[in-house]
Amino acid sequence: MSKKLVAYFSASGVTRAAAQNLAEAAGADLYEIRPAVPYTDADLDWTNGKSRSSVEMRDKTFRPPLAEKKTELSGYGVIFLGFPIWWYTAPSIIRTFLEAGDFAGKTVVLFATSGGSGFGSTAKDLQGSAPGADIREGRLLNGRPSAASLKKWLDALGV
């Protein structure tokens, strides 16, 4: 059986906590997707149309550069990919990450944290950034899901 990876982007630490819990429950390796230039609180101000995150999310072609240019994925068959929901979808840096790696033949299970919205069309939106991958909508991991509930979800996924 191939190894599992939990890869995540966390701007404020909320998604990091969810990713750590999931990695432990899944017996998976953990990898943080980091931008070359970290986001500040001002960058994340969604109420400011000129904030960095607002500008990036309006431009569907923008890809924020990563701190690490390439992630070795060859040993992984299942990748849990986590992020906060921004503007009803994944942050642009998730597309940067997907486009920087070879996800062909891999199962990518999405998980997210959100202050109020669900996945929307995120799985469909990301498919073009990972040709040949099986991208599946997972679940929101808001709060602190118990290890038992995470294991139950993982068992139901069958991955």
PDB file of N, CA and C in Angstrom, residues 23 34 38 42 83 93 105 133 140 158:
ATOM      1  N   ALA A  23      -3.390  14.077   9.956  1.00  0.00           N
ATOM      2  CA  ALA A  23      -2.176  13.289   9.701  1.00  0.00           C
ATOM      3  C   ALA A  23      -1.993  12.217  10.767  1.00  0.00           C
ATOM      4  N   ARG A  34       3.924  26.434   1.846  1.00  0.00           N
ATOM      5  CA  ARG A  34       4.246  27.773   2.324  1.00  0.00           C
ATOM      6  C   ARG A  34       4.478  28.722   1.154  1.00  0.00           C
ATOM      7  N   PRO A  38       5.294  35.172   3.165  1.00  0.00           N
ATOM      8  CA  PRO A  38       4.182  34.869   4.081  1.00  0.00           C
ATOM      9  C   PRO A  38       3.115  35.963   4.068  1.00  0.00           C
ATOM     10  N   ALA A  42      -2.799  42.083   7.357  1.00  0.00           N
ATOM     11  CA  ALA A  42      -3.321  43.041   6.373  1.00  0.00           C
ATOM     12  C   ALA A  42      -3.551  42.356   5.023  1.00  0.00           C
ATOM     13  N   PHE A  83      -6.846  23.405   3.181  1.00  0.00           N
ATOM     14  CA  PHE A  83      -6.734  24.854   3.012  1.00  0.00           C
ATOM     15  C   PHE A  83      -7.947  25.531   3.636  1.00  0.00           C
ATOM     16  N   ILE A  93      -2.836  29.711  -3.995  1.00  0.00           N
ATOM     17  CA  ILE A  93      -1.601  28.968  -3.735  1.00  0.00           C
ATOM     18  C   ILE A  93      -1.810  27.456  -3.851  1.00  0.00           C
ATOM     19  N   GLY A 105      -2.570   9.869 -11.491  1.00  0.00           N
ATOM     20  CA  GLY A 105      -2.757   8.569 -10.852  1.00  0.00           C
ATOM     21  C   GLY A 105      -2.933   8.617  -9.351  1.00  0.00           C
ATOM     22  N   ALA A 133      -5.314  13.330 -11.912  1.00  0.00           N
ATOM     23  CA  ALA A 133      -5.574  13.046 -10.495  1.00  0.00           C
ATOM     24  C   ALA A 133      -7.065  12.812 -10.287  1.00  0.00           C
ATOM     25  N   LEU A 140     -15.273  19.493   5.627  1.00  0.00           N
ATOM     26  CA  LEU A 140     -14.785  20.612   6.424  1.00  0.00           C
ATOM     27  C   LEU A 140     -14.325  20.065   7.763  1.00  0.00           C
ATOM     28  N   GLY A 158     -12.249   4.810   2.259  1.00  0.00           N
ATOM     29  CA  GLY A 158     -11.646   3.621   1.650  1.00  0.00           C
ATOM     30  C   GLY A 158     -10.342   3.898   0.930  1.00  0.00           C
TER      31      GLY A 158
END
